[in-house]
Amino acid sequence: EADIYQTPRYLVIGTGKKITLECSQTMGHDKMYWYQQDPGMELHLIHYSYGVNSTEKGDLSSESTVSRIRTEHFPLTLESARPSHTSQYLCASSESGTAGTQYFGPGTRLTVL
Amino acid sequence: AQRVTQPEKLLSVFKGAPVELKCNYSYSGSPELFWYVQYSRQRLQLLLRHISRESIKGFTADLNKGETSFHLKKPFAQEEDSAMYYCALRPSGGATNKLIFGTGTLLAVQP
């Protein structure tokens, strides 16, 4: 079944740890996105990708990095987690072209102690 | 600056009452506007988009360029409409297909 997956769903980790949030989609979409959402706040785009080997930073500055080696996979990495990184991270994908609807994954809720 | 404003964090109505979730935007061009919804324990999903001009689950939204608004309306609220609603804007002419979201309104429909 075509879907977009995120793991882990919840992560509690100590300061200074390296973490990778996984995002995979079986939708066949070229474009993928990472949004960050603090409680009660709007979603902010932090990374996006047009396709393989294409990544760009979004509107909100983030210390995280992303990679797009395979079409279906768009992981997000924090080299050294800090409490300020505590947030919800949502992955999304869409078809090529500007008219494509964005489909969202279930999200990863990250807490850095 | 591109911005989406949802002035109400919480909107509580009784079942059968009309609902209007407010959304105002700031954008100099011709945007595309969307409403996304997140039901309890579910993921964020598209509810409707202004270019489709369709009614989904009884909800409609009309783009008012003069008032830069895209309010979401439903004549008779149902308990299953209780959810978090986000208004979003996609700037025109961009290749990224990025969305700019509002802070969301929690709709609570009381029995």
mmCIF file of C-alpha atoms in Angstrom:
data_model
loop_
_atom_site.group_PDB
_atom_site.id
_atom_site.type_symbol
_atom_site.label_atom_id
_atom_site.label_comp_id
_atom_site.label_asym_id
_atom_site.label_seq_id
_atom_site.Cartn_x
_atom_site.Cartn_y
_atom_site.Cartn_z
ATOM 1 C CA GLU A 1 0.000 0.000 0.000
ATOM 2 C CA ALA A 2 1.311 3.432 -0.930
ATOM 3 C CA ASP A 3 2.197 5.304 2.217
ATOM 4 C CA ILE A 4 4.735 7.493 3.952
ATOM 5 C CA TYR A 5 6.481 6.118 7.029
ATOM 6 C CA GLN A 6 8.411 7.737 9.839
ATOM 7 C CA THR A 7 10.467 6.048 12.548
ATOM 8 C CA PRO A 8 10.755 6.282 15.410
ATOM 9 C CA ARG A 9 7.406 7.758 16.388
ATOM 10 C CA TYR A 10 8.751 8.904 19.739
ATOM 11 C CA LEU A 11 12.359 9.454 20.800
ATOM 12 C CA VAL A 12 13.714 10.624 24.141
ATOM 13 C CA ILE A 13 17.447 11.132 24.094
ATOM 14 C CA GLY A 14 20.200 12.861 26.020
ATOM 15 C CA THR A 15 22.059 15.995 25.018
ATOM 16 C CA GLY A 16 24.995 15.478 22.675
ATOM 17 C CA LYS A 17 23.732 12.292 21.039
ATOM 18 C CA LYS A 18 23.634 11.870 17.283
ATOM 19 C CA ILE A 19 20.203 10.962 15.990
ATOM 20 C CA THR A 20 18.659 10.102 12.648
ATOM 21 C CA LEU A 21 14.962 10.396 11.978
ATOM 22 C CA GLU A 22 13.860 8.089 9.206
ATOM 23 C CA CYS A 23 11.339 8.902 6.491
ATOM 24 C CA SER A 24 10.380 6.598 3.660
ATOM 25 C CA GLN A 25 7.612 6.751 1.105
ATOM 26 C CA THR A 26 6.187 4.212 -1.302
ATOM 27 C CA MET A 27 4.069 6.826 -3.097
ATOM 28 C CA GLY A 28 6.503 7.116 -6.006
ATOM 29 C CA HIS A 29 6.864 10.844 -5.306
ATOM 30 C CA ASP A 30 9.871 12.881 -6.367
ATOM 31 C CA LYS A 31 9.511 15.716 -3.881
ATOM 32 C CA MET A 32 9.970 15.270 -0.139
ATOM 33 C CA TYR A 33 9.882 17.671 2.783
ATOM 34 C CA TRP A 34 10.707 17.963 6.468
ATOM 35 C CA TYR A 35 8.660 20.247 8.685
ATOM 36 C CA GLN A 36 9.263 21.131 12.318
ATOM 37 C CA GLN A 37 6.382 21.921 14.636
ATOM 38 C CA ASP A 38 6.654 23.173 18.198
ATOM 39 C CA PRO A 39 3.578 22.725 20.429
ATOM 40 C CA GLY A 40 0.823 25.192 19.569
ATOM 41 C CA MET A 41 2.824 26.631 16.721
ATOM 42 C CA GLU A 42 2.722 26.398 12.944
ATOM 43 C CA LEU A 43 4.621 23.884 10.864
ATOM 44 C CA HIS A 44 7.848 25.300 9.471
ATOM 45 C CA LEU A 45 9.625 23.876 6.432
ATOM 46 C CA ILE A 46 13.219 23.025 7.351
ATOM 47 C CA HIS A 47 14.353 20.896 4.384
ATOM 48 C CA TYR A 48 13.081 19.817 0.989
ATOM 49 C CA SER A 49 14.243 17.730 -1.912
ATOM 50 C CA TYR A 50 13.307 17.736 -5.600
ATOM 51 C CA GLY A 51 14.722 14.266 -6.121
ATOM 52 C CA VAL A 52 17.777 12.088 -5.695
ATOM 53 C CA ASN A 53 20.903 14.063 -4.731
ATOM 54 C CA SER A 54 18.863 17.274 -4.467
ATOM 55 C CA THR A 55 18.378 18.902 -1.063
ATOM 56 C CA GLU A 56 17.656 22.472 -0.052
ATOM 57 C CA LYS A 57 17.175 24.277 3.226
ATOM 58 C CA GLY A 58 13.713 25.531 4.025
ATOM 59 C CA ASP A 59 12.420 28.736 5.533
ATOM 60 C CA LEU A 60 13.316 27.906 9.122
ATOM 61 C CA SER A 61 16.990 27.600 9.910
ATOM 62 C CA SER A 62 17.813 24.204 11.313
ATOM 63 C CA GLU A 63 20.980 22.559 12.569
ATOM 64 C CA SER A 64 19.799 19.280 11.110
ATOM 65 C CA THR A 65 20.997 17.855 7.809
ATOM 66 C CA VAL A 66 19.282 15.625 5.259
ATOM 67 C CA SER A 67 20.270 13.327 2.440
ATOM 68 C CA ARG A 68 18.440 11.893 -0.570
ATOM 69 C CA ILE A 69 20.376 8.963 -1.942
ATOM 70 C CA ARG A 70 17.265 6.995 -2.898
ATOM 71 C CA THR A 71 13.978 8.365 -4.175
ATOM 72 C CA GLU A 72 11.970 6.759 -1.423
ATOM 73 C CA HIS A 73 14.234 7.647 1.512
ATOM 74 C CA PHE A 74 14.804 11.090 3.106
ATOM 75 C CA PRO A 75 16.461 10.809 6.529
ATOM 76 C CA LEU A 76 17.117 13.760 8.823
ATOM 77 C CA THR A 77 20.188 13.805 11.068
ATOM 78 C CA LEU A 78 21.150 15.824 14.117
ATOM 79 C CA GLU A 79 24.858 15.424 14.852
ATOM 80 C CA SER A 80 24.588 16.609 18.444
ATOM 81 C CA ALA A 81 21.119 16.855 19.910
ATOM 82 C CA ARG A 82 20.256 19.711 22.263
ATOM 83 C CA PRO A 83 17.122 20.507 24.300
ATOM 84 C CA SER A 84 16.293 23.268 21.787
ATOM 85 C CA HIS A 85 15.778 20.504 19.194
ATOM 86 C CA THR A 86 12.829 19.155 21.150
ATOM 87 C CA SER A 87 9.920 19.310 18.733
ATOM 88 C CA GLN A 88 7.734 17.302 16.392
ATOM 89 C CA TYR A 89 9.217 16.521 12.989
ATOM 90 C CA LEU A 90 6.870 15.791 10.087
ATOM 91 C CA CYS A 91 7.927 14.302 6.780
ATOM 92 C CA ALA A 92 5.862 14.819 3.632
ATOM 93 C CA SER A 93 6.014 13.976 -0.041
ATOM 94 C CA SER A 94 4.347 15.154 -3.225
ATOM 95 C CA GLU A 95 4.321 14.483 -6.931
ATOM 96 C CA SER A 96 6.454 16.509 -9.301
ATOM 97 C CA GLY A 97 5.042 19.799 -10.418
ATOM 98 C CA THR A 98 3.641 22.601 -8.318
ATOM 99 C CA ALA A 99 0.116 21.270 -8.137
ATOM 100 C CA GLY A 100 0.906 18.131 -6.182
ATOM 101 C CA THR A 101 -0.831 17.630 -2.867
ATOM 102 C CA GLN A 102 1.527 17.019 0.037
ATOM 103 C CA TYR A 103 1.023 13.780 1.939
ATOM 104 C CA PHE A 104 2.269 13.635 5.501
ATOM 105 C CA GLY A 105 3.787 10.917 7.600
ATOM 106 C CA PRO A 106 2.710 10.281 11.206
ATOM 107 C CA GLY A 107 5.548 12.378 12.633
ATOM 108 C CA THR A 108 8.365 11.854 15.115
ATOM 109 C CA ARG A 109 8.095 13.507 18.502
ATOM 110 C CA LEU A 110 11.642 14.205 19.697
ATOM 111 C CA THR A 111 12.527 15.093 23.275
ATOM 112 C CA VAL A 112 16.112 15.988 24.134
ATOM 113 C CA LEU A 113 16.885 15.996 27.823
ATOM 114 C CA ALA B 1 6.106 38.770 4.043
ATOM 115 C CA GLN B 2 4.230 35.566 3.416
ATOM 116 C CA ARG B 3 2.118 34.669 6.391
ATOM 117 C CA VAL B 4 -1.009 32.727 7.329
ATOM 118 C CA THR B 5 -2.994 33.788 10.373
ATOM 119 C CA GLN B 6 -5.559 31.700 12.203
ATOM 120 C CA PRO B 7 -6.779 33.952 15.017
ATOM 121 C CA GLU B 8 -8.574 31.299 17.045
ATOM 122 C CA LYS B 9 -6.620 28.592 18.840
ATOM 123 C CA LEU B 10 -9.825 26.920 19.983
ATOM 124 C CA LEU B 11 -13.353 26.987 18.612
ATOM 125 C CA SER B 12 -16.023 25.169 20.595
ATOM 126 C CA VAL B 13 -19.502 24.675 19.134
ATOM 127 C CA PHE B 14 -22.474 22.432 19.760
ATOM 128 C CA LYS B 15 -23.479 19.676 17.394
ATOM 129 C CA GLY B 16 -25.685 21.038 14.635
ATOM 130 C CA ALA B 17 -24.393 24.598 14.973
ATOM 131 C CA PRO B 18 -22.680 26.385 12.075
ATOM 132 C CA VAL B 19 -18.920 26.484 12.032
ATOM 133 C CA GLU B 20 -16.527 29.066 10.610
ATOM 134 C CA LEU B 21 -12.805 28.648 11.033
ATOM 135 C CA LYS B 22 -11.012 31.845 10.126
ATOM 136 C CA CYS B 23 -7.917 32.108 7.972
ATOM 137 C CA ASN B 24 -6.260 35.265 6.704
ATOM 138 C CA TYR B 25 -3.149 35.426 4.611
ATOM 139 C CA SER B 26 -0.498 37.899 3.630
ATOM 140 C CA TYR B 27 0.918 37.439 0.161
ATOM 141 C CA SER B 28 1.463 39.830 -2.704
ATOM 142 C CA GLY B 29 0.860 37.385 -5.540
ATOM 143 C CA SER B 30 -1.878 34.880 -6.351
ATOM 144 C CA PRO B 31 -1.568 32.091 -3.824
ATOM 145 C CA GLU B 32 -3.063 28.681 -3.618
ATOM 146 C CA LEU B 33 -4.871 28.091 -0.354
ATOM 147 C CA PHE B 34 -5.484 24.812 1.427
ATOM 148 C CA TRP B 35 -7.106 23.468 4.537
ATOM 149 C CA TYR B 36 -5.432 20.519 6.219
ATOM 150 C CA VAL B 37 -7.010 18.562 9.072
ATOM 151 C CA GLN B 38 -5.588 16.341 11.780
ATOM 152 C CA TYR B 39 -8.010 14.087 13.627
ATOM 153 C CA SER B 40 -7.042 12.614 16.988
ATOM 154 C CA ARG B 41 -4.240 10.062 16.644
ATOM 155 C CA GLN B 42 -4.169 10.482 12.863
ATOM 156 C CA ARG B 43 -1.767 12.212 10.548
ATOM 157 C CA LEU B 44 -2.179 15.559 8.895
ATOM 158 C CA GLN B 45 -4.199 15.258 5.694
ATOM 159 C CA LEU B 46 -5.570 17.537 3.013
ATOM 160 C CA LEU B 47 -9.192 18.546 3.513
ATOM 161 C CA LEU B 48 -9.698 20.855 0.558
ATOM 162 C CA ARG B 49 -7.996 23.306 -1.754
ATOM 163 C CA HIS B 50 -9.455 26.480 -3.159
ATOM 164 C CA ILE B 51 -8.785 25.674 -6.803
ATOM 165 C CA SER B 52 -10.998 22.606 -6.561
ATOM 166 C CA ARG B 53 -13.971 24.614 -5.350
ATOM 167 C CA GLU B 54 -15.462 21.470 -3.881
ATOM 168 C CA SER B 55 -17.215 20.517 -0.677
ATOM 169 C CA ILE B 56 -15.513 17.868 1.431
ATOM 170 C CA LYS B 57 -17.322 16.348 4.421
ATOM 171 C CA GLY B 58 -19.743 19.274 4.198
ATOM 172 C CA PHE B 59 -16.957 21.864 4.480
ATOM 173 C CA THR B 60 -16.458 24.650 1.965
ATOM 174 C CA ALA B 61 -13.999 27.502 1.733
ATOM 175 C CA ASP B 62 -14.044 30.493 -0.561
ATOM 176 C CA LEU B 63 -10.976 32.503 -1.406
ATOM 177 C CA ASN B 64 -11.680 36.217 -0.881
ATOM 178 C CA LYS B 65 -8.781 38.087 -2.438
ATOM 179 C CA GLY B 66 -10.133 41.462 -1.378
ATOM 180 C CA GLU B 67 -10.133 40.473 2.281
ATOM 181 C CA THR B 68 -7.210 38.052 1.842
ATOM 182 C CA SER B 69 -9.220 35.400 3.617
ATOM 183 C CA PHE B 70 -9.974 31.715 3.148
ATOM 184 C CA HIS B 71 -12.418 30.867 5.910
ATOM 185 C CA LEU B 72 -13.599 27.275 6.327
ATOM 186 C CA LYS B 73 -17.318 26.824 6.825
ATOM 187 C CA LYS B 74 -19.797 24.094 7.566
ATOM 188 C CA PRO B 75 -23.511 24.728 8.144
ATOM 189 C CA PHE B 76 -24.089 21.947 10.685
ATOM 190 C CA ALA B 77 -21.191 20.684 12.794
ATOM 191 C CA GLN B 78 -20.890 17.002 13.667
ATOM 192 C CA GLU B 79 -18.997 15.481 16.588
ATOM 193 C CA GLU B 80 -16.671 13.703 14.163
ATOM 194 C CA ASP B 81 -15.559 17.105 12.872
ATOM 195 C CA SER B 82 -13.624 17.644 16.104
ATOM 196 C CA ALA B 83 -9.998 17.981 15.019
ATOM 197 C CA MET B 84 -7.124 20.371 14.496
ATOM 198 C CA TYR B 85 -7.483 22.450 11.334
ATOM 199 C CA TYR B 86 -4.588 24.157 9.595
ATOM 200 C CA CYS B 87 -4.822 26.729 6.845
ATOM 201 C CA ALA B 88 -1.899 26.722 4.416
ATOM 202 C CA LEU B 89 -0.674 28.860 1.554
ATOM 203 C CA ARG B 90 1.444 27.863 -1.415
ATOM 204 C CA PRO B 91 3.161 30.805 -3.097
ATOM 205 C CA SER B 92 2.639 30.880 -6.837
ATOM 206 C CA GLY B 93 5.473 30.542 -9.293
ATOM 207 C CA GLY B 94 7.762 28.607 -7.032
ATOM 208 C CA ALA B 95 9.134 25.214 -7.940
ATOM 209 C CA THR B 96 9.372 23.870 -4.446
ATOM 210 C CA ASN B 97 5.678 23.310 -3.823
ATOM 211 C CA LYS B 98 6.361 24.446 -0.255
ATOM 212 C CA LEU B 99 3.518 25.269 2.091
ATOM 213 C CA ILE B 100 3.255 28.041 4.666
ATOM 214 C CA PHE B 101 1.036 27.020 7.555
ATOM 215 C CA GLY B 102 -0.996 28.861 10.135
ATOM 216 C CA THR B 103 -0.852 27.914 13.805
ATOM 217 C CA GLY B 104 -4.029 25.883 13.588
ATOM 218 C CA THR B 105 -7.454 25.972 15.218
ATOM 219 C CA LEU B 106 -8.730 23.191 17.419
ATOM 220 C CA LEU B 107 -12.399 22.590 16.670
ATOM 221 C CA ALA B 108 -14.324 20.938 19.490
ATOM 222 C CA VAL B 109 -17.884 19.908 18.671
ATOM 223 C CA GLN B 110 -19.883 19.281 21.829
ATOM 224 C CA PRO B 111 -22.785 16.773 21.845
#
